[in-house]
Structure formats: C-alpha cells, structure tokens
PDB file of C-alpha atoms in Angstrom:
ATOM      1  CA  MET A  16     251.862 182.385-105.107  1.00  0.00           C
ATOM      2  CA  LYS A  17     251.096 180.816-108.462  1.00  0.00           C
ATOM      3  CA  LEU A  18     248.103 182.058-110.110  1.00  0.00           C
ATOM      4  CA  THR A  19     246.826 179.511-112.731  1.00  0.00           C
ATOM      5  CA  LEU A  20     243.536 179.119-114.950  1.00  0.00           C
ATOM      6  CA  VAL A  21     241.922 176.259-116.269  1.00  0.00           C
ATOM      7  CA  GLN A  22     238.848 175.714-118.396  1.00  0.00           C
ATOM      8  CA  GLY A  23     236.941 173.057-117.023  1.00  0.00           C
ATOM      9  CA  ASP A  24     235.205 171.030-114.620  1.00  0.00           C
ATOM     10  CA  ILE A  25     236.333 172.198-110.480  1.00  0.00           C
ATOM     11  CA  THR A  26     234.958 168.856-109.126  1.00  0.00           C
ATOM     12  CA  GLU A  27     237.406 167.067-111.320  1.00  0.00           C
ATOM     13  CA  GLN A  28     240.225 169.123-109.861  1.00  0.00           C
ATOM     14  CA  ARG A  29     243.204 167.096-108.019  1.00  0.00           C
ATOM     15  CA  VAL A  30     243.994 170.425-105.370  1.00  0.00           C
ATOM     16  CA  ASP A  31     243.926 170.269-101.736  1.00  0.00           C
ATOM     17  CA  ALA A  32     240.833 172.279-101.408  1.00  0.00           C
ATOM     18  CA  ILE A  33     237.914 173.183-103.986  1.00  0.00           C
ATOM     19  CA  VAL A  34     236.053 176.511-102.915  1.00  0.00           C
ATOM     20  CA  ASN A  35     232.436 175.939-103.204  1.00  0.00           C
ATOM     21  CA  ALA A  36     230.002 178.877-104.441  1.00  0.00           C
ATOM     22  CA  ALA A  37     227.811 177.865-101.740  1.00  0.00           C
ATOM     23  CA  ASN A  38     224.741 179.239-100.724  1.00  0.00           C
ATOM     24  CA  SER A  39     224.124 180.520 -97.455  1.00  0.00           C
ATOM     25  CA  SER A  40     221.999 177.029 -96.106  1.00  0.00           C
ATOM     26  CA  LEU A  41     224.916 175.042 -96.811  1.00  0.00           C
ATOM     27  CA  LEU A  42     222.833 172.433 -98.137  1.00  0.00           C
ATOM     28  CA  GLY A  43     223.083 172.290-101.737  1.00  0.00           C
ATOM     29  CA  GLY A  44     221.995 173.904-104.283  1.00  0.00           C
ATOM     30  CA  GLY A  45     222.699 174.617-108.275  1.00  0.00           C
ATOM     31  CA  GLY A  46     225.519 175.437-110.453  1.00  0.00           C
ATOM     32  CA  VAL A  47     228.885 174.735-108.493  1.00  0.00           C
ATOM     33  CA  ASP A  48     227.135 174.012-105.204  1.00  0.00           C
ATOM     34  CA  GLY A  49     225.104 171.234-106.631  1.00  0.00           C
ATOM     35  CA  ALA A  50     227.720 169.861-108.906  1.00  0.00           C
ATOM     36  CA  ILE A  51     230.026 169.761-106.004  1.00  0.00           C
ATOM     37  CA  HIS A  52     227.415 168.171-103.418  1.00  0.00           C
ATOM     38  CA  ARG A  53     226.558 165.712-105.749  1.00  0.00           C
ATOM     39  CA  LYS A  54     229.977 164.107-106.952  1.00  0.00           C
ATOM     40  CA  GLY A  55     231.084 164.672-103.660  1.00  0.00           C
ATOM     41  CA  GLY A  56     228.730 162.496-102.249  1.00  0.00           C
ATOM     42  CA  PRO A  57     226.780 162.398 -98.518  1.00  0.00           C
ATOM     43  CA  GLU A  58     229.798 163.073 -95.837  1.00  0.00           C
ATOM     44  CA  ILE A  59     229.639 166.740 -97.448  1.00  0.00           C
ATOM     45  CA  LEU A  60     226.266 167.242 -96.875  1.00  0.00           C
ATOM     46  CA  GLU A  61     226.433 165.185 -93.241  1.00  0.00           C
ATOM     47  CA  GLU A  62     229.362 167.603 -92.162  1.00  0.00           C
ATOM     48  CA  CYS A  63     227.396 171.035 -93.551  1.00  0.00           C
ATOM     49  CA  ARG A  64     224.126 169.961 -91.620  1.00  0.00           C
ATOM     50  CA  ALA A  65     226.107 169.817 -88.469  1.00  0.00           C
ATOM     51  CA  LEU A  66     227.695 173.134 -89.308  1.00  0.00           C
ATOM     52  CA  ARG A  67     224.134 174.319 -89.484  1.00  0.00           C
ATOM     53  CA  ALA A  68     223.150 172.610 -86.457  1.00  0.00           C
ATOM     54  CA  SER A  69     225.967 174.275 -84.419  1.00  0.00           C
ATOM     55  CA  ARG A  70     227.699 177.597 -85.482  1.00  0.00           C
ATOM     56  CA  TYR A  71     225.450 178.697 -88.185  1.00  0.00           C
ATOM     57  CA  GLY A  72     221.964 177.628 -87.362  1.00  0.00           C
ATOM     58  CA  GLY A  73     220.869 180.725 -89.220  1.00  0.00           C
ATOM     59  CA  GLY A  74     223.429 180.024 -92.573  1.00  0.00           C
ATOM     60  CA  LEU A  75     227.004 180.982 -93.558  1.00  0.00           C
ATOM     61  CA  PRO A  76     226.762 184.985 -94.250  1.00  0.00           C
ATOM     62  CA  ALA A  77     227.863 186.311 -97.656  1.00  0.00           C
ATOM     63  CA  GLY A  78     231.784 186.835 -97.304  1.00  0.00           C
ATOM     64  CA  GLN A  79     232.191 184.299 -94.923  1.00  0.00           C
ATOM     65  CA  ALA A  80     233.885 180.847 -95.560  1.00  0.00           C
ATOM     66  CA  VAL A  81     234.047 177.215 -94.008  1.00  0.00           C
ATOM     67  CA  SER A  82     235.412 173.903 -94.585  1.00  0.00           C
ATOM     68  CA  THR A  83     234.005 170.427 -94.745  1.00  0.00           C
ATOM     69  CA  THR A  84     235.393 167.028 -96.022  1.00  0.00           C
ATOM     70  CA  ALA A  85     235.756 166.861-100.004  1.00  0.00           C
ATOM     71  CA  GLY A  86     233.818 163.311 -99.748  1.00  0.00           C
ATOM     72  CA  ARG A  87     234.367 161.451-102.967  1.00  0.00           C
ATOM     73  CA  LEU A  88     235.976 164.662-104.683  1.00  0.00           C
ATOM     74  CA  PRO A  89     239.791 164.702-105.828  1.00  0.00           C
ATOM     75  CA  ALA A  90     240.550 166.986-102.786  1.00  0.00           C
ATOM     76  CA  ARG A  91     240.712 166.562 -99.157  1.00  0.00           C
ATOM     77  CA  TRP A  92     238.451 169.859 -98.171  1.00  0.00           C
ATOM     78  CA  VAL A  93     235.813 171.759 -99.760  1.00  0.00           C
ATOM     79  CA  ILE A  94     235.793 175.259 -98.812  1.00  0.00           C
ATOM     80  CA  HIS A  95     232.568 177.084 -98.740  1.00  0.00           C
ATOM     81  CA  THR A  96     231.857 180.537 -99.245  1.00  0.00           C
ATOM     82  CA  VAL A  97     228.707 182.105-100.096  1.00  0.00           C
ATOM     83  CA  GLY A  98     229.096 185.101-102.661  1.00  0.00           C
ATOM     84  CA  PRO A  99     226.476 188.073-102.704  1.00  0.00           C
ATOM     85  CA  VAL A 100     223.986 188.441-105.024  1.00  0.00           C
ATOM     86  CA  TYR A 101     225.112 191.550-107.325  1.00  0.00           C
ATOM     87  CA  SER A 102     223.101 194.873-107.057  1.00  0.00           C
ATOM     88  CA  ARG A 103     223.484 197.903-109.523  1.00  0.00           C
ATOM     89  CA  SER A 104     222.243 200.194-106.502  1.00  0.00           C
ATOM     90  CA  GLU A 105     224.716 198.758-103.605  1.00  0.00           C
ATOM     91  CA  ASP A 106     228.519 198.457-104.028  1.00  0.00           C
ATOM     92  CA  ARG A 107     228.747 194.784-102.338  1.00  0.00           C
ATOM     93  CA  SER A 108     232.412 194.219-104.235  1.00  0.00           C
ATOM     94  CA  HIS A 109     233.845 194.147-100.259  1.00  0.00           C
ATOM     95  CA  LEU A 110     231.845 191.277 -99.918  1.00  0.00           C
ATOM     96  CA  LEU A 111     232.802 189.532-103.069  1.00  0.00           C
ATOM     97  CA  ALA A 112     236.465 189.867-102.483  1.00  0.00           C
ATOM     98  CA  SER A 113     235.875 188.516 -98.621  1.00  0.00           C
ATOM     99  CA  CYS A 114     234.675 185.355-100.099  1.00  0.00           C
ATOM    100  CA  TYR A 115     238.190 185.258-101.535  1.00  0.00           C
ATOM    101  CA  ARG A 116     239.778 186.234 -98.594  1.00  0.00           C
ATOM    102  CA  GLU A 117     238.147 184.349 -96.014  1.00  0.00           C
ATOM    103  CA  SER A 118     238.593 181.293 -98.334  1.00  0.00           C
ATOM    104  CA  LEU A 119     242.231 181.891 -98.665  1.00  0.00           C
ATOM    105  CA  LYS A 120     242.130 182.178 -94.678  1.00  0.00           C
ATOM    106  CA  VAL A 121     240.467 178.991 -94.508  1.00  0.00           C
ATOM    107  CA  ALA A 122     243.100 176.735 -96.361  1.00  0.00           C
ATOM    108  CA  ASP A 123     245.757 178.591 -94.898  1.00  0.00           C
ATOM    109  CA  ALA A 124     244.567 177.283 -91.681  1.00  0.00           C
ATOM    110  CA  LEU A 125     244.096 173.905 -92.778  1.00  0.00           C
ATOM    111  CA  GLY A 126     247.377 173.643 -94.426  1.00  0.00           C
ATOM    112  CA  ALA A 127     246.429 173.575 -98.286  1.00  0.00           C
ATOM    113  CA  ALA A 128     248.823 174.201-100.992  1.00  0.00           C
ATOM    114  CA  THR A 129     246.697 173.945-103.769  1.00  0.00           C
ATOM    115  CA  VAL A 130     243.121 175.297-104.097  1.00  0.00           C
ATOM    116  CA  ALA A 131     240.718 175.742-106.970  1.00  0.00           C
ATOM    117  CA  PHE A 132     237.988 178.308-106.899  1.00  0.00           C
ATOM    118  CA  PRO A 133     235.079 178.686-109.222  1.00  0.00           C
ATOM    119  CA  ALA A 134     233.907 182.318-110.593  1.00  0.00           C
ATOM    120  CA  VAL A 135     232.223 182.876-107.359  1.00  0.00           C
ATOM    121  CA  SER A 136     228.502 185.094-107.823  1.00  0.00           C
ATOM    122  CA  THR A 137     228.743 184.995-111.607  1.00  0.00           C
ATOM    123  CA  GLY A 138     226.319 182.630-111.859  1.00  0.00           C
ATOM    124  CA  VAL A 139     222.616 182.941-110.411  1.00  0.00           C
ATOM    125  CA  TYR A 140     223.868 185.864-108.564  1.00  0.00           C
ATOM    126  CA  ARG A 141     224.614 187.852-111.644  1.00  0.00           C
ATOM    127  CA  TRP A 142     227.665 189.532-110.988  1.00  0.00           C
ATOM    128  CA  PRO A 143     229.164 190.797-114.017  1.00  0.00           C
ATOM    129  CA  MET A 144     232.011 188.809-115.151  1.00  0.00           C
ATOM    130  CA  ASP A 145     234.851 191.328-115.920  1.00  0.00           C
ATOM    131  CA  ASP A 146     233.916 193.179-112.643  1.00  0.00           C
ATOM    132  CA  ALA A 147     234.395 189.561-110.898  1.00  0.00           C
ATOM    133  CA  ALA A 148     237.436 188.691-112.755  1.00  0.00           C
ATOM    134  CA  ARG A 149     238.971 191.676-111.475  1.00  0.00           C
ATOM    135  CA  ILE A 150     238.077 191.582-108.149  1.00  0.00           C
ATOM    136  CA  SER A 151     238.602 188.083-107.469  1.00  0.00           C
ATOM    137  CA  VAL A 152     242.526 187.851-108.924  1.00  0.00           C
ATOM    138  CA  THR A 153     243.372 191.472-107.112  1.00  0.00           C
ATOM    139  CA  THR A 154     242.290 189.833-103.974  1.00  0.00           C
ATOM    140  CA  VAL A 155     243.951 186.547-104.213  1.00  0.00           C
ATOM    141  CA  LEU A 156     246.856 187.796-105.771  1.00  0.00           C
ATOM    142  CA  ARG A 157     247.437 190.368-102.751  1.00  0.00           C
ATOM    143  CA  SER A 158     245.898 188.056 -99.970  1.00  0.00           C
ATOM    144  CA  GLY A 159     249.219 187.477 -98.201  1.00  0.00           C
ATOM    145  CA  SER A 160     248.231 183.537 -98.127  1.00  0.00           C
ATOM    146  CA  THR A 161     250.810 180.939 -97.689  1.00  0.00           C
ATOM    147  CA  ILE A 162     249.328 178.561-100.202  1.00  0.00           C
ATOM    148  CA  ASP A 163     251.389 177.598-103.438  1.00  0.00           C
ATOM    149  CA  GLU A 164     248.962 177.798-106.431  1.00  0.00           C
ATOM    150  CA  ALA A 165     245.602 179.590-106.523  1.00  0.00           C
ATOM    151  CA  ARG A 166     243.519 177.926-109.605  1.00  0.00           C
ATOM    152  CA  PHE A 167     240.857 179.472-111.263  1.00  0.00           C
ATOM    153  CA  VAL A 168     238.523 176.845-112.218  1.00  0.00           C
ATOM    154  CA  LEU A 169     236.349 178.562-115.173  1.00  0.00           C
ATOM    155  CA  PHE A 170     233.393 176.765-116.350  1.00  0.00           C
ATOM    156  CA  ASP A 171     233.523 177.871-119.854  1.00  0.00           C
ATOM    157  CA  PHE A 172     236.375 179.631-122.430  1.00  0.00           C
ATOM    158  CA  ALA A 173     234.217 182.939-122.554  1.00  0.00           C
ATOM    159  CA  ALA A 174     235.111 183.215-118.689  1.00  0.00           C
ATOM    160  CA  TYR A 175     238.200 181.844-119.402  1.00  0.00           C
ATOM    161  CA  GLU A 176     239.310 184.760-121.508  1.00  0.00           C
ATOM    162  CA  ILE A 177     237.735 187.322-119.473  1.00  0.00           C
ATOM    163  CA  PHE A 178     239.759 185.955-116.320  1.00  0.00           C
ATOM    164  CA  ASP A 179     243.128 185.194-118.677  1.00  0.00           C
ATOM    165  CA  ARG A 180     242.617 189.301-119.867  1.00  0.00           C
ATOM    166  CA  VAL A 181     242.741 190.496-116.782  1.00  0.00           C
ATOM    167  CA  LEU A 182     245.631 188.548-115.229  1.00  0.00           C
ATOM    168  CA  ARG A 183     247.621 189.836-117.721  1.00  0.00           C
ATOM    169  CA  GLU A 184     246.394 193.195-117.323  1.00  0.00           C
ATOM    170  CA  PHE A 185     247.338 192.833-113.877  1.00  0.00           C
ATOM    171  CA  GLY A 186     250.754 192.055-114.373  1.00  0.00           C
TER     172      GLY A 186
END
C-alpha cells in the first residue's frame, strides 16, 4: 500500500472513499464532519438517518466504521468513523487505532482502491497531533488492507509537517 500526505480539503479529494471523523449521532457536526455533510449534500444525511433507524439506534460507537454514499463529493463512498475523545487519565489509543483499522476493513469490503483520511480525533476531541500521527500511520501501514493508496489529508501545514516527520521515522 502506498501512503501519501496532502495538505488541503478532504472534501475535494478524488478518491474512492473519504473517511469522515464523525460524531456518534452520524447526523453531522462541526469540523470535518460538518464539511463532509455540507458539501456532500442531503443524500449522506438521508443514509445516516437510515443507519440510525436500523443498526445504530444508539449511535455509532467509538472505534467502529460504516459507509454511506458520498453524495455530491468527488468520491464514491464516505466511511464514517467515531474517534475517541482524548484523555490524560485513560489510554484510549486502541480506539483511535480501531478507527483506522475498521475504516480500512469497510474500504476493502467496498472494493475501494483509494481512501482519504483526516487526522481523526485531533480537532474538538483534542488528541495530540504527534501521538495521533504515530498511531494512524502505524495502524494503516500494518493493517494488511488491500487498498492501493491511503491518503492522509491534513488541514494545515503544521499537521502536515508532523505526519511527514512520523512517516519518515517509520521508514
């Protein structure tokens, strides 16, 4: 698998699947989640509501992933995953790693060749960027996924630099 880094807007990525750093409601929110729902249009929300009415009545648990249409985005699917809120008193890194593993499992099941990831949990969930980069890069590269390219789309240059350093350290 090829792992690439891009500084930019995840909603503009021409890939098979875009991963959404969703909240457990699946009904939109701020940050990446809000941007994906706004640009993707009502089709995404409609499928999310159907998921809430069936399998995820209580919401999507942290560390799990599920797919919907990408609506008006330049992708085929959106893979929604709920990252954990960072805690200094409790190690939740297994949940953050699970977001990436489960998203890749969904991508493999869909037949996706290219997947764009945000830095899950690093916004309002306050996960430190250095640690998030280490966990995500390590998890994706060791996943055993059959996708051709995993692309990390980082919103700003500071995040890009951190992911770039972690990727170079990984070798």
